[in-house]
Amino acid sequence: MNIEKLNKTGVLGTRIFLGLIFFTAGMSKLYADHKFPGLIGPVWLEDRLAEHGLAMYARFIAWSQVVAGFLLLSQRFASLGAILTFPIILNIFMVTVSMGWKGTPYVNAVFLLMNTYLLLADYHKFKHILSNKSVQVRAIPIHRNNIQADWIWGICLMMILASVFVSRANLIVGWALCALALVTIVWNQLRKKSENNLKQTETLPK
């Protein structure tokens, strides 16, 4: 395996790892009675920060974790997810340090390094921000290969966010709505892969 393939594997693995961590962490904080499987806690963050008048801030962090984690897992919008995740992790890191939590700051420091790796891997997408010559960049139109797939991802994200509110009225229905969104995403990815394989087969010489 050459360096380029190793780097691609590392980026993919890091995106999935951080995506799962933050998506499930946010969902477990927001779901009714915290009844959503989370890979990392604490689910009682809002209760703890409420003692200092920061309940709304904790809720904002949880919603941000869900969105950023979802974007990282999508791969389609993973670069945007990496941008969003960096300040989230930095905020959580500073909260844990200022409150004197033991161990947690070190975990978040590792997450911060992993996120930095993702940003460096996408440097070619962000380098124009540091350039003084932006005329050429302005002339580049926004191009999406599959707008339909973008819409599917967007709708599924809305379904997942809506499932949080639904869970507070009916937990089973909330789970079902979230599961439907996730199944739709998997179906869409498999369909896309099948279409790409079919196109490659058709282009092969007979």
Backbone as a chain_set.jsonl record, in Angstrom:
{"seq": "MNIEKLNKTGVLGTRIFLGLIFFTAGMSKLYADHKFPGLIGPVWLEDRLAEHGLAMYARFIAWSQVVAGFLLLSQRFASLGAILTFPIILNIFMVTVSMGWKGTPYVNAVFLLMNTYLLLADYHKFKHILSNKSVQVRAIPIHRNNIQADWIWGICLMMILASVFVSRANLIVGWALCALALVTIVWNQLRKKSENNLKQTETLPK", "coords": {"N": [[0.85, -1.201, 0.0], [0.698, 2.151, -0.995], [1.769, 5.509, 0.002], [-0.212, 7.407, -0.616], [-2.614, 5.901, -0.81], [-2.673, 4.915, 1.767], [-2.986, 7.25, 3.208], [-5.537, 8.066, 2.305], [-7.078, 6.002, 3.333], [-6.64, 6.466, 6.044], [-7.816, 9.001, 6.358], [-10.496, 8.425, 5.702], [-11.124, 6.538, 7.725], [-10.762, 8.138, 10.022], [-12.681, 10.117, 9.655], [-15.053, 8.571, 9.818], [-14.813, 7.53, 12.414], [-14.72, 9.875, 14.114], [-17.124, 10.961, 13.245], [-19.075, 9.06, 14.065], [-18.636, 9.151, 16.84], [-19.363, 11.842, 17.507], [-21.93, 12.152, 16.378], [-23.511, 10.171, 17.686], [-23.043, 10.944, 20.325], [-24.236, 13.461, 20.49], [-26.924, 12.825, 19.85], [-27.616, 11.081, 21.948], [-27.622, 12.831, 24.085], [-29.773, 14.468, 23.479], [-32.071, 12.936, 22.988], [-35.2, 11.619, 24.269], [-35.125, 10.974, 27.685], [-32.508, 10.304, 27.322], [-32.293, 8.03, 25.762], [-30.759, 6.851, 23.559], [-28.314, 5.145, 21.777], [-25.069, 5.951, 22.662], [-21.641, 6.557, 21.938], [-19.898, 7.902, 23.489], [-19.838, 9.96, 26.396], [-20.544, 12.821, 28.518], [-24.029, 12.066, 29.042], [-25.412, 13.648, 30.719], [-24.593, 16.234, 30.493], [-25.941, 18.69, 30.022], [-27.444, 19.009, 32.384], [-25.421, 19.322, 34.246], [-24.088, 21.642, 33.361], [-26.17, 23.39, 33.569], [-26.236, 24.176, 36.166], [-24.546, 26.275, 36.182], [-25.824, 28.123, 34.695], [-25.736, 27.504, 31.99], [-27.306, 25.869, 30.386], [-28.622, 26.157, 27.895], [-26.454, 26.542, 26.242], [-25.216, 24.019, 26.428], [-27.159, 22.498, 25.163], [-27.029, 23.571, 22.621], [-24.448, 22.745, 21.876], [-24.894, 19.975, 21.775], [-26.777, 19.708, 19.649], [-25.167, 20.714, 17.622], [-23.165, 18.78, 17.572], [-24.559, 16.581, 16.538], [-25.207, 17.432, 13.903], [-22.635, 18.036, 12.809], [-21.348, 15.557, 13.137], [-22.961, 13.965, 11.501], [-22.423, 15.092, 8.979], [-19.706, 14.45, 8.717], [-19.875, 11.642, 8.599], [-21.227, 11.345, 6.239], [-19.404, 11.57, 4.179], [-19.765, 12.789, 1.726], [-20.152, 15.444, 2.421], [-18.049, 15.778, 4.103], [-15.814, 17.447, 4.417], [-16.894, 19.918, 5.113], [-18.017, 19.081, 7.491], [-15.692, 18.583, 8.989], [-14.738, 21.166, 9.316], [-16.762, 22.289, 10.904], [-16.641, 20.658, 13.161], [-14.223, 21.221, 14.44], [-14.266, 23.787, 15.996], [-16.247, 22.96, 17.783], [-15.128, 20.817, 19.224], [-13.002, 22.209, 20.363], [-14.361, 24.007, 22.009], [-15.616, 22.203, 23.807], [-13.343, 21.083, 24.913], [-12.231, 23.308, 26.288], [-14.254, 23.783, 28.143], [-14.193, 21.434, 29.696], [-11.617, 21.617, 30.745], [-11.758, 24.03, 32.201], [-13.62, 23.338, 34.116], [-12.342, 21.487, 35.532], [-12.36, 18.702, 34.993], [-11.26, 15.373, 35.147], [-9.15, 13.57, 33.004], [-10.953, 13.739, 30.769], [-10.24, 16.141, 29.293], [-7.875, 15.265, 28.027], [-8.772, 13.292, 26.293], [-10.367, 14.829, 24.586], [-8.366, 16.434, 23.558], [-6.987, 14.632, 21.96], [-9.001, 14.113, 20.08], [-9.071, 16.618, 18.943], [-6.592, 16.763, 17.673], [-6.962, 14.731, 15.784], [-8.998, 15.868, 14.277], [-7.651, 18.066, 13.285], [-5.892, 16.772, 11.59], [-7.696, 15.927, 9.605], [-8.437, 18.4, 8.538], [-5.992, 19.271, 7.497], [-5.649, 17.324, 5.574], [-7.549, 18.102, 3.782], [-6.526, 20.405, 2.794], [-6.116, 21.379, 0.21], [-8.609, 22.205, -0.526], [-9.127, 24.358, 1.069], [-7.081, 26.176, 0.842], [-7.351, 28.434, -0.685], [-8.492, 30.338, 0.893], [-6.423, 31.479, 2.263], [-5.074, 32.768, 0.344], [-4.119, 35.749, -1.413], [-4.948, 36.251, -3.909], [-7.881, 35.966, -5.232], [-9.434, 36.084, -7.465], [-9.526, 34.139, -9.524], [-10.742, 32.063, -8.158], [-13.283, 33.042, -7.618], [-14.42, 32.898, -10.083], [-14.961, 30.267, -10.486], [-17.592, 28.064, -10.921], [-20.207, 26.705, -8.792], [-20.432, 23.297, -8.646], [-22.263, 20.334, -8.617], [-22.23, 16.849, -8.62], [-24.426, 15.176, -8.332], [-27.349, 16.309, -7.673], [-29.735, 15.283, -6.76], [-28.974, 13.285, -4.954], [-27.823, 14.925, -3.022], [-30.092, 16.222, -2.042], [-31.414, 14.052, -0.909], [-29.693, 13.387, 1.209], [-29.96, 15.759, 2.685], [-32.711, 15.752, 3.356], [-32.839, 13.432, 4.888], [-31.233, 14.178, 7.047], [-32.88, 16.154, 8.168], [-35.0, 14.529, 8.948], [-33.766, 12.989, 10.924], [-33.109, 14.95, 12.839], [-35.682, 15.8, 13.435], [-36.635, 13.518, 14.637], [-35.716, 13.652, 17.218], [-37.43, 15.435, 18.571], [-39.797, 14.049, 18.196], [-39.293, 11.782, 19.7], [-39.722, 12.586, 22.281], [-42.387, 12.649, 22.529], [-43.186, 10.14, 21.682], [-41.226, 7.509, 22.101], [-40.652, 5.148, 20.629], [-41.631, 5.714, 18.055], [-39.944, 7.825, 17.462], [-37.434, 6.532, 17.376], [-38.006, 4.899, 15.153], [-38.352, 6.758, 13.085], [-35.788, 7.875, 12.932], [-34.347, 5.55, 12.289], [-35.47, 4.976, 9.794], [-34.491, 7.114, 8.288], [-31.725, 6.561, 8.36], [-31.641, 4.057, 7.095], [-32.539, 4.805, 4.584], [-30.396, 6.373, 3.759], [-28.351, 4.441, 3.585], [-29.464, 2.807, 1.584], [-29.464, 4.652, -0.542], [-26.718, 5.044, -0.91], [-25.882, 2.461, -1.649], [-27.342, 2.169, -3.988], [-26.209, 4.156, -5.572], [-23.593, 3.178, -5.754], [-24.074, 0.821, -7.169], [-25.009, 1.855, -9.589], [-22.714, 3.184, -10.489], [-20.968, 1.014, -10.827], [-22.282, -0.302, -12.883], [-22.051, 1.561, -14.968], [-19.281, 1.512, -15.325], [-18.971, -1.078, -16.224], [-20.312, -0.967, -18.658], [-18.634, 0.651, -20.109], [-16.434, -0.88, -20.591], [-14.327, -2.522, -22.96], [-15.685, -4.661, -25.469]], "CA": [[0.0, 0.0, 0.0], [1.525, 3.347, -1.055], [1.461, 6.571, 0.957], [-1.481, 8.055, -0.976], [-3.712, 5.018, -0.419], [-2.664, 4.856, 3.222], [-3.557, 8.519, 3.674], [-6.979, 8.033, 2.022], [-7.663, 5.091, 4.319], [-6.588, 7.161, 7.325], [-8.824, 10.069, 6.343], [-11.815, 7.776, 5.756], [-11.302, 5.969, 9.06], [-10.877, 9.223, 10.995], [-14.002, 10.725, 9.456], [-16.084, 7.668, 10.338], [-14.653, 7.452, 13.864], [-15.189, 11.116, 14.723], [-18.538, 11.108, 12.898], [-19.859, 8.205, 14.965], [-18.485, 9.681, 18.188], [-20.116, 13.074, 17.728], [-23.343, 11.964, 16.054], [-24.177, 9.435, 18.762], [-22.937, 11.729, 21.559], [-25.27, 14.494, 20.43], [-28.249, 12.208, 19.884], [-27.868, 10.54, 23.287], [-27.913, 13.957, 24.973], [-31.015, 15.137, 23.093], [-33.219, 12.037, 22.947], [-35.995, 11.499, 25.49], [-34.5, 10.152, 28.726], [-31.181, 9.937, 26.818], [-32.369, 6.65, 25.29], [-30.162, 6.686, 22.231], [-26.963, 4.608, 22.02], [-23.974, 6.893, 22.456], [-20.32, 5.958, 22.118], [-19.142, 8.679, 24.475], [-20.732, 10.811, 27.177], [-21.648, 12.391, 29.378], [-25.366, 12.468, 28.588], [-25.946, 14.607, 31.694], [-23.835, 17.485, 30.354], [-26.827, 19.843, 30.172], [-27.776, 19.152, 33.808], [-24.227, 19.815, 34.956], [-23.82, 23.029, 32.976], [-27.309, 24.203, 34.002], [-25.875, 24.716, 37.482], [-23.798, 27.513, 35.942], [-26.616, 28.927, 33.764], [-25.283, 27.21, 30.631], [-28.106, 24.775, 29.838], [-28.85, 26.403, 26.469], [-25.159, 26.316, 25.582], [-25.036, 22.57, 26.343], [-28.088, 22.018, 24.139], [-26.456, 24.005, 21.339], [-23.325, 21.849, 21.601], [-25.446, 18.668, 21.412], [-27.312, 19.805, 18.28], [-24.016, 20.898, 16.724], [-22.503, 17.484, 17.463], [-25.351, 15.743, 15.634], [-25.05, 17.913, 12.522], [-21.242, 17.866, 12.385], [-21.103, 14.115, 13.023], [-23.677, 13.495, 10.309], [-21.676, 15.55, 7.803], [-18.493, 13.635, 8.624], [-20.241, 10.29, 8.182], [-21.741, 11.36, 4.866], [-18.278, 11.634, 3.239], [-20.143, 13.746, 0.676], [-19.962, 16.784, 2.99], [-17.125, 15.551, 5.214], [-14.923, 18.609, 4.597], [-17.675, 20.877, 5.889], [-18.113, 18.503, 8.821], [-14.408, 18.786, 9.685], [-14.676, 22.588, 9.69], [-17.701, 22.512, 12.006], [-16.264, 19.886, 14.342], [-13.049, 21.791, 15.119], [-14.622, 24.68, 17.115], [-17.042, 22.223, 18.769], [-14.179, 20.103, 20.095], [-12.24, 23.216, 21.101], [-15.254, 24.491, 23.064], [-15.754, 21.143, 24.804], [-12.034, 20.983, 25.58], [-12.081, 24.412, 27.218], [-15.213, 23.584, 29.233], [-13.702, 20.366, 30.586], [-10.432, 22.127, 31.45], [-12.161, 25.061, 33.166], [-14.387, 22.713, 35.195], [-11.448, 20.594, 36.265], [-12.664, 17.285, 34.792], [-10.044, 14.569, 35.009], [-9.124, 12.62, 31.898], [-11.724, 14.189, 29.606], [-9.482, 17.057, 28.432], [-6.898, 14.529, 27.218], [-9.545, 12.641, 25.224], [-10.735, 15.874, 23.627], [-7.137, 16.873, 22.891], [-6.749, 13.649, 20.894], [-10.005, 14.391, 19.04], [-8.665, 17.866, 18.291], [-5.493, 16.397, 16.773], [-7.551, 13.971, 14.686], [-9.728, 16.828, 13.449], [-6.623, 18.852, 12.585], [-5.422, 15.903, 10.504], [-8.692, 15.985, 8.539], [-8.346, 19.723, 7.911], [-4.767, 19.289, 6.704], [-5.879, 16.451, 4.415], [-8.388, 18.862, 2.847], [-5.885, 21.714, 2.61], [-6.285, 21.831, -1.176], [-9.932, 22.824, -0.641], [-9.187, 25.558, 1.901], [-5.9, 27.032, 0.68], [-7.726, 29.697, -1.333], [-8.829, 31.295, 1.945], [-5.176, 32.122, 2.669], [-4.477, 33.423, -0.823], [-4.535, 37.124, -1.687], [-5.5, 36.28, -5.268], [-9.121, 35.194, -5.203], [-10.199, 36.333, -8.69], [-9.743, 32.877, -10.217], [-11.662, 31.256, -7.364], [-14.631, 33.594, -7.799], [-14.927, 32.524, -11.403], [-15.296, 28.841, -10.503], [-18.999, 27.855, -10.546], [-20.495, 25.584, -7.904], [-20.88, 22.143, -9.439], [-22.569, 19.125, -7.86], [-22.392, 15.719, -9.533], [-25.745, 14.56, -8.187], [-28.173, 17.15, -6.808], [-30.749, 14.425, -6.144], [-28.352, 12.663, -3.783], [-27.675, 15.98, -2.018], [-31.41, 16.411, -1.445], [-31.698, 12.884, -0.061], [-28.921, 13.577, 2.436], [-30.565, 16.861, 3.429], [-33.997, 15.313, 3.895], [-32.553, 12.45, 5.949], [-30.767, 14.929, 8.208], [-34.057, 16.767, 8.77], [-35.745, 13.45, 9.601], [-33.038, 12.619, 12.141], [-33.296, 16.031, 13.803], [-37.093, 15.773, 13.847], [-36.855, 12.35, 15.495], [-35.422, 14.05, 18.603], [-38.665, 15.99, 19.127], [-40.792, 12.977, 18.186], [-38.975, 10.841, 20.782], [-40.236, 13.106, 23.549], [-43.805, 12.301, 22.558], [-43.259, 8.679, 21.554], [-39.843, 7.072, 21.889], [-40.597, 4.131, 19.575], [-41.805, 6.41, 16.769], [-38.702, 8.587, 17.253], [-36.442, 5.57, 16.899], [-38.398, 4.435, 13.818], [-38.083, 7.841, 12.135], [-34.328, 7.941, 12.79], [-33.932, 4.339, 11.573], [-35.891, 5.137, 8.403], [-33.539, 8.031, 7.652], [-30.446, 5.872, 8.208], [-31.828, 3.021, 6.066], [-32.621, 5.522, 3.3], [-29.027, 6.766, 3.413], [-27.647, 3.223, 3.154], [-30.047, 2.437, 0.278], [-29.008, 5.616, -1.53], [-25.306, 4.78, -1.161], [-25.794, 1.195, -2.393], [-27.877, 2.432, -5.329], [-25.193, 4.936, -6.28], [-22.477, 2.281, -6.045], [-24.532, -0.084, -8.218], [-25.045, 2.621, -10.84], [-21.33, 3.424, -10.911], [-20.43, -0.265, -11.311], [-22.934, -0.57, -14.165], [-21.447, 2.455, -15.944], [-17.945, 1.018, -15.596], [-19.127, -2.291, -17.023], [-20.733, -0.583, -20.014], [-17.513, 1.291, -20.808], [-15.381, -1.863, -20.861], [-14.34, -3.011, -24.356], [-16.282, -6.006, -25.657]], "C": [[0.884, 1.249, 0.0], [1.017, 4.41, -0.091], [0.096, 7.201, 0.667], [-2.684, 7.217, -0.545], [-3.82, 4.931, 1.096], [-3.295, 6.113, 3.815], [-5.07, 8.551, 3.463], [-7.704, 7.144, 3.018], [-7.714, 5.748, 5.698], [-7.641, 8.245, 7.437], [-10.224, 9.481, 6.479], [-12.108, 7.235, 7.159], [-11.506, 7.032, 10.124], [-12.228, 9.911, 10.882], [-15.104, 9.867, 10.079], [-16.026, 7.617, 11.868], [-15.2, 8.698, 14.547], [-16.676, 11.337, 14.446], [-19.436, 10.31, 13.832], [-19.815, 8.735, 16.396], [-19.415, 10.869, 18.412], [-21.602, 12.936, 17.397], [-24.068, 11.277, 17.205], [-24.122, 10.195, 20.093], [-24.023, 12.794, 21.608], [-26.667, 13.915, 20.561], [-28.585, 11.681, 21.276], [-28.16, 11.645, 24.303], [-29.314, 14.515, 24.725], [-32.245, 14.246, 23.169], [-33.919, 11.963, 24.305], [-35.346, 10.513, 26.454], [-33.13, 9.635, 28.306], [-31.15, 8.51, 26.256], [-32.009, 6.546, 23.809], [-28.735, 6.207, 22.463], [-25.871, 5.612, 21.674], [-22.637, 6.23, 22.74], [-19.492, 6.681, 23.167], [-20.107, 9.634, 25.163], [-20.062, 12.136, 27.503], [-22.996, 12.887, 28.863], [-25.962, 13.524, 29.515], [-25.241, 15.966, 31.608], [-24.72, 18.714, 30.583], [-27.173, 20.085, 31.637], [-26.613, 19.754, 34.591], [-23.98, 21.292, 34.637], [-24.961, 23.958, 33.377], [-27.056, 24.834, 35.365], [-25.139, 26.043, 37.359], [-24.531, 28.417, 34.943], [-26.274, 28.688, 32.31], [-26.059, 26.057, 29.981], [-28.314, 24.936, 28.333], [-27.57, 26.171, 25.666], [-24.914, 24.818, 25.397], [-25.932, 21.97, 25.264], [-27.57, 22.374, 22.748], [-25.299, 23.095, 20.924], [-23.845, 20.495, 21.127], [-26.001, 18.677, 19.987], [-26.177, 19.937, 17.269], [-23.275, 19.586, 16.514], [-23.238, 16.581, 16.479], [-25.118, 16.141, 14.181], [-23.636, 17.673, 12.008], [-20.897, 16.393, 12.209], [-21.748, 13.527, 11.788], [-22.913, 13.865, 9.044], [-20.392, 14.752, 7.617], [-18.805, 12.236, 8.112], [-20.679, 10.248, 6.726], [-20.636, 11.193, 3.832], [-18.532, 12.68, 2.158], [-19.891, 15.18, 1.135], [-18.973, 16.736, 4.149], [-16.195, 16.735, 5.468], [-15.619, 19.69, 5.414], [-17.826, 20.389, 7.327], [-16.853, 18.711, 9.636], [-14.258, 20.23, 10.136], [-15.557, 22.856, 10.907], [-17.242, 21.835, 13.297], [-15.133, 20.539, 15.126], [-13.435, 22.749, 16.251], [-15.473, 23.991, 18.179], [-16.113, 21.526, 19.763], [-13.402, 21.092, 20.959], [-13.065, 23.775, 22.261], [-15.391, 23.466, 24.187], [-14.462, 20.987, 25.605], [-11.884, 22.068, 26.64], [-13.039, 24.289, 28.4], [-14.696, 22.554, 30.225], [-12.477, 20.808, 31.369], [-10.852, 23.104, 32.549], [-12.934, 24.483, 34.349], [-13.579, 21.668, 35.952], [-11.762, 19.116, 36.128], [-11.367, 16.521, 34.541], [-10.164, 13.593, 33.836], [-9.792, 13.121, 30.64], [-10.962, 15.171, 28.722], [-8.477, 16.338, 27.532], [-7.584, 13.832, 26.038], [-9.899, 13.665, 24.15], [-9.519, 16.436, 22.901], [-6.781, 15.931, 21.746], [-7.724, 13.874, 19.743], [-9.62, 15.638, 18.251], [-7.534, 17.611, 17.3], [-6.012, 15.637, 15.563], [-8.297, 14.895, 13.725], [-8.764, 17.693, 12.642], [-6.064, 18.07, 11.398], [-6.385, 15.942, 9.321], [-8.632, 17.322, 7.795], [-7.097, 19.828, 7.037], [-4.917, 18.434, 5.45], [-6.708, 17.158, 3.35], [-7.816, 20.251, 2.56], [-6.108, 22.26, 1.203], [-7.641, 22.501, -1.392], [-10.005, 24.168, 0.079], [-8.087, 26.568, 1.619], [-6.233, 28.382, 0.056], [-8.101, 30.762, -0.31], [-7.597, 32.101, 2.345], [-4.525, 32.9, 1.537], [-5.006, 34.847, -0.983], [-5.175, 37.258, -3.063], [-6.727, 35.368, -5.323], [-9.966, 35.361, -6.464], [-10.526, 35.032, -9.411], [-10.769, 32.008, -9.485], [-13.093, 31.734, -7.549], [-15.264, 33.137, -9.104], [-15.344, 31.05, -11.485], [-16.738, 28.641, -10.065], [-19.14, 26.678, -9.579], [-21.066, 24.444, -8.739], [-21.086, 20.945, -8.535], [-22.845, 18.002, -8.85], [-23.788, 15.121, -9.496], [-26.561, 15.357, -7.175], [-29.226, 16.317, -6.079], [-30.204, 13.764, -4.875], [-28.161, 13.684, -2.658], [-28.994, 16.204, -1.284], [-31.767, 15.266, -0.505], [-30.966, 12.995, 1.264], [-29.55, 14.654, 3.312], [-31.876, 16.468, 4.096], [-33.792, 14.334, 5.048], [-32.042, 13.135, 7.211], [-31.938, 15.581, 8.929], [-34.892, 15.729, 9.515], [-35.096, 13.059, 10.925], [-33.214, 13.684, 13.221], [-34.729, 16.046, 14.328], [-37.364, 14.618, 14.803], [-36.572, 12.659, 16.966], [-36.696, 14.558, 19.274], [-39.755, 14.92, 19.216], [-40.562, 12.031, 19.363], [-39.542, 11.295, 22.12], [-41.737, 12.878, 23.685], [-43.996, 10.795, 22.515], [-41.879, 8.169, 21.162], [-39.723, 6.095, 20.733], [-40.709, 4.776, 18.187], [-40.554, 7.221, 16.441], [-37.592, 7.699, 16.735], [-36.719, 5.158, 15.454], [-38.085, 5.486, 12.758], [-36.585, 7.964, 11.876], [-33.817, 6.745, 11.987], [-34.293, 4.426, 10.097], [-34.924, 6.039, 7.641], [-32.206, 7.331, 7.389], [-30.52, 4.786, 7.138], [-31.885, 3.657, 4.681], [-31.235, 5.934, 2.827], [-28.247, 5.563, 2.887], [-28.144, 2.789, 1.776], [-29.522, 3.358, -0.817], [-27.546, 5.379, -1.904], [-25.118, 3.499, -1.981], [-26.284, 1.374, -3.825], [-26.853, 3.177, -6.179], [-24.018, 4.051, -6.687], [-22.831, 1.324, -7.17], [-24.547, 0.602, -9.574], [-23.64, 2.87, -11.379], [-20.689, 2.153, -11.475], [-20.998, -0.605, -12.684], [-22.325, 0.288, -15.273], [-20.052, 1.977, -16.33], [-17.983, -0.226, -16.46], [-19.471, -1.969, -18.465], [-19.599, 0.031, -20.81], [-16.379, 0.322, -21.117], [-15.475, -2.341, -22.302], [-14.885, -4.434, -24.446], [-15.537, -6.78, -26.738]], "O": [[1.727, 1.406, 0.883], [-0.021, 4.244, 0.549], [-0.663, 7.495, 1.59], [-3.65, 7.74, 0.012], [-4.921, 4.88, 1.645], [-4.04, 6.048, 4.793], [-5.807, 9.008, 4.336], [-8.793, 7.472, 3.49], [-8.696, 5.61, 6.428], [-8.283, 8.396, 8.476], [-11.038, 9.967, 7.264], [-13.19, 7.444, 7.707], [-12.323, 6.86, 11.028], [-12.848, 10.248, 11.891], [-15.979, 10.378, 10.779], [-17.06, 7.657, 12.535], [-16.036, 8.605, 15.446], [-17.403, 11.838, 15.303], [-20.438, 10.822, 14.33], [-20.836, 8.764, 17.083], [-20.165, 10.902, 19.388], [-22.442, 13.538, 18.065], [-25.116, 11.744, 17.65], [-25.049, 10.102, 20.897], [-24.653, 13.002, 22.645], [-27.499, 14.447, 21.295], [-29.719, 11.822, 21.734], [-28.873, 11.412, 25.279], [-29.968, 14.984, 25.657], [-33.351, 14.741, 23.391], [-33.313, 12.211, 25.348], [-35.055, 9.372, 26.096], [-32.638, 8.651, 28.857], [-30.107, 7.858, 26.271], [-32.829, 6.207, 22.956], [-28.013, 6.799, 23.266], [-25.766, 6.064, 20.534], [-22.514, 5.436, 23.673], [-18.507, 6.144, 23.673], [-21.09, 10.066, 24.561], [-19.11, 12.531, 26.83], [-23.097, 13.986, 28.317], [-26.908, 14.217, 29.142], [-25.294, 16.754, 32.553], [-24.31, 19.663, 31.251], [-27.195, 21.23, 32.089], [-26.803, 20.584, 35.479], [-23.698, 22.09, 35.531], [-24.762, 25.165, 33.514], [-27.595, 25.895, 35.679], [-25.106, 26.836, 38.3], [-23.946, 29.358, 34.406], [-26.491, 29.563, 31.472], [-25.525, 25.352, 29.125], [-28.197, 23.969, 27.581], [-27.612, 25.662, 24.546], [-24.458, 24.39, 24.337], [-25.529, 21.058, 24.543], [-27.663, 21.575, 21.817], [-25.187, 22.719, 19.758], [-23.303, 19.923, 20.181], [-25.73, 17.764, 19.207], [-26.223, 19.344, 16.192], [-22.808, 19.304, 15.41], [-22.608, 15.892, 15.676], [-24.863, 15.288, 13.33], [-23.453, 17.166, 10.901], [-20.231, 16.02, 11.243], [-21.156, 12.69, 11.105], [-22.772, 13.043, 8.138], [-20.027, 14.413, 6.491], [-18.073, 11.704, 7.278], [-20.518, 9.228, 6.056], [-20.895, 10.724, 2.723], [-17.61, 13.374, 1.731], [-19.472, 16.028, 0.347], [-19.045, 17.552, 5.068], [-15.828, 16.997, 6.614], [-15.015, 20.302, 6.295], [-17.771, 21.181, 8.267], [-16.923, 18.983, 10.835], [-13.716, 20.497, 11.209], [-15.152, 23.563, 11.83], [-17.431, 22.371, 14.389], [-15.087, 20.425, 16.351], [-12.977, 22.555, 17.377], [-15.437, 24.38, 19.346], [-16.288, 21.63, 20.977], [-13.172, 20.845, 22.143], [-12.545, 23.992, 23.356], [-15.295, 23.807, 25.366], [-14.49, 20.785, 26.819], [-11.461, 21.788, 27.761], [-12.689, 24.644, 29.525], [-14.747, 22.763, 31.437], [-12.308, 20.423, 32.526], [-10.371, 23.025, 33.68], [-12.92, 25.045, 35.444], [-14.071, 21.045, 36.893], [-11.47, 18.341, 37.038], [-10.492, 16.982, 33.808], [-11.161, 12.884, 33.702], [-9.254, 12.948, 29.546], [-11.029, 15.051, 27.499], [-8.253, 16.758, 26.397], [-7.047, 13.789, 24.931], [-9.751, 13.405, 22.956], [-9.628, 16.867, 21.753], [-6.328, 16.372, 20.69], [-7.336, 13.833, 18.575], [-9.82, 15.702, 17.038], [-7.523, 18.181, 16.21], [-5.558, 15.866, 14.442], [-8.232, 14.722, 12.508], [-9.015, 18.012, 11.48], [-5.798, 18.635, 10.337], [-5.954, 15.986, 8.169], [-8.761, 17.366, 6.571], [-7.145, 20.413, 5.955], [-4.383, 18.771, 4.393], [-6.591, 16.858, 2.162], [-8.537, 21.155, 2.138], [-6.272, 23.467, 1.023], [-7.807, 23.278, -2.332], [-10.836, 25.013, -0.253], [-8.147, 27.699, 2.102], [-5.501, 29.355, 0.237], [-8.037, 31.956, -0.605], [-7.709, 33.267, 2.72], [-3.539, 33.607, 1.747], [-6.179, 35.121, -0.726], [-5.855, 38.243, -3.352], [-6.605, 34.149, -5.447], [-11.082, 34.846, -6.536], [-11.655, 34.832, -9.858], [-11.563, 31.307, -10.113], [-14.015, 30.922, -7.628], [-16.483, 33.009, -9.212], [-16.0, 30.639, -12.441], [-17.088, 29.009, -8.944], [-18.304, 25.775, -9.553], [-22.059, 24.612, -9.447], [-20.192, 20.576, -7.773], [-23.601, 18.18, -9.805], [-24.281, 14.617, -10.506], [-26.479, 15.115, -5.971], [-29.569, 16.6, -4.931], [-30.889, 13.696, -3.854], [-28.319, 13.353, -1.483], [-29.017, 16.358, -0.063], [-32.347, 15.479, 0.56], [-31.54, 12.73, 2.32], [-29.662, 14.49, 4.527], [-32.123, 16.806, 5.254], [-34.489, 14.4, 6.06], [-32.378, 12.722, 8.321], [-31.995, 15.569, 10.159], [-35.429, 16.013, 10.586], [-35.782, 12.828, 11.921], [-33.442, 13.357, 14.386], [-34.963, 16.275, 15.515], [-38.223, 14.722, 15.68], [-37.119, 12.008, 17.856], [-37.012, 14.169, 20.398], [-40.531, 14.882, 20.171], [-41.518, 11.533, 19.957], [-39.813, 10.47, 22.993], [-42.291, 12.907, 24.784], [-44.847, 10.24, 23.21], [-41.423, 8.372, 20.037], [-38.791, 6.196, 19.934], [-39.97, 4.424, 17.267], [-40.147, 7.299, 15.282], [-36.893, 8.049, 15.784], [-35.805, 5.075, 14.634], [-37.613, 5.159, 11.67], [-36.162, 8.136, 10.733], [-32.964, 6.897, 11.113], [-33.517, 4.001, 9.241], [-34.579, 5.763, 6.491], [-31.622, 7.49, 6.316], [-29.579, 4.608, 6.365], [-31.342, 3.113, 3.719], [-30.931, 5.854, 1.637], [-27.564, 5.656, 1.867], [-27.346, 2.445, 0.904], [-29.173, 2.895, -1.903], [-27.174, 5.497, -3.071], [-24.296, 3.458, -2.896], [-25.719, 0.806, -4.759], [-26.658, 2.865, -7.353], [-23.508, 4.148, -7.803], [-21.998, 1.039, -8.03], [-24.151, 0.017, -10.582], [-23.405, 2.776, -12.583], [-19.963, 2.2, -12.468], [-20.291, -1.128, -13.545], [-22.106, -0.193, -16.385], [-19.672, 2.024, -17.5], [-17.131, -0.412, -17.329], [-18.98, -2.619, -19.388], [-19.586, -0.047, -22.038], [-15.45, 0.679, -21.842], [-16.574, -2.544, -22.817], [-14.585, -5.289, -23.612], [-15.891, -7.921, -27.035]]}, "num_chains": 1, "name": "protein.A"}
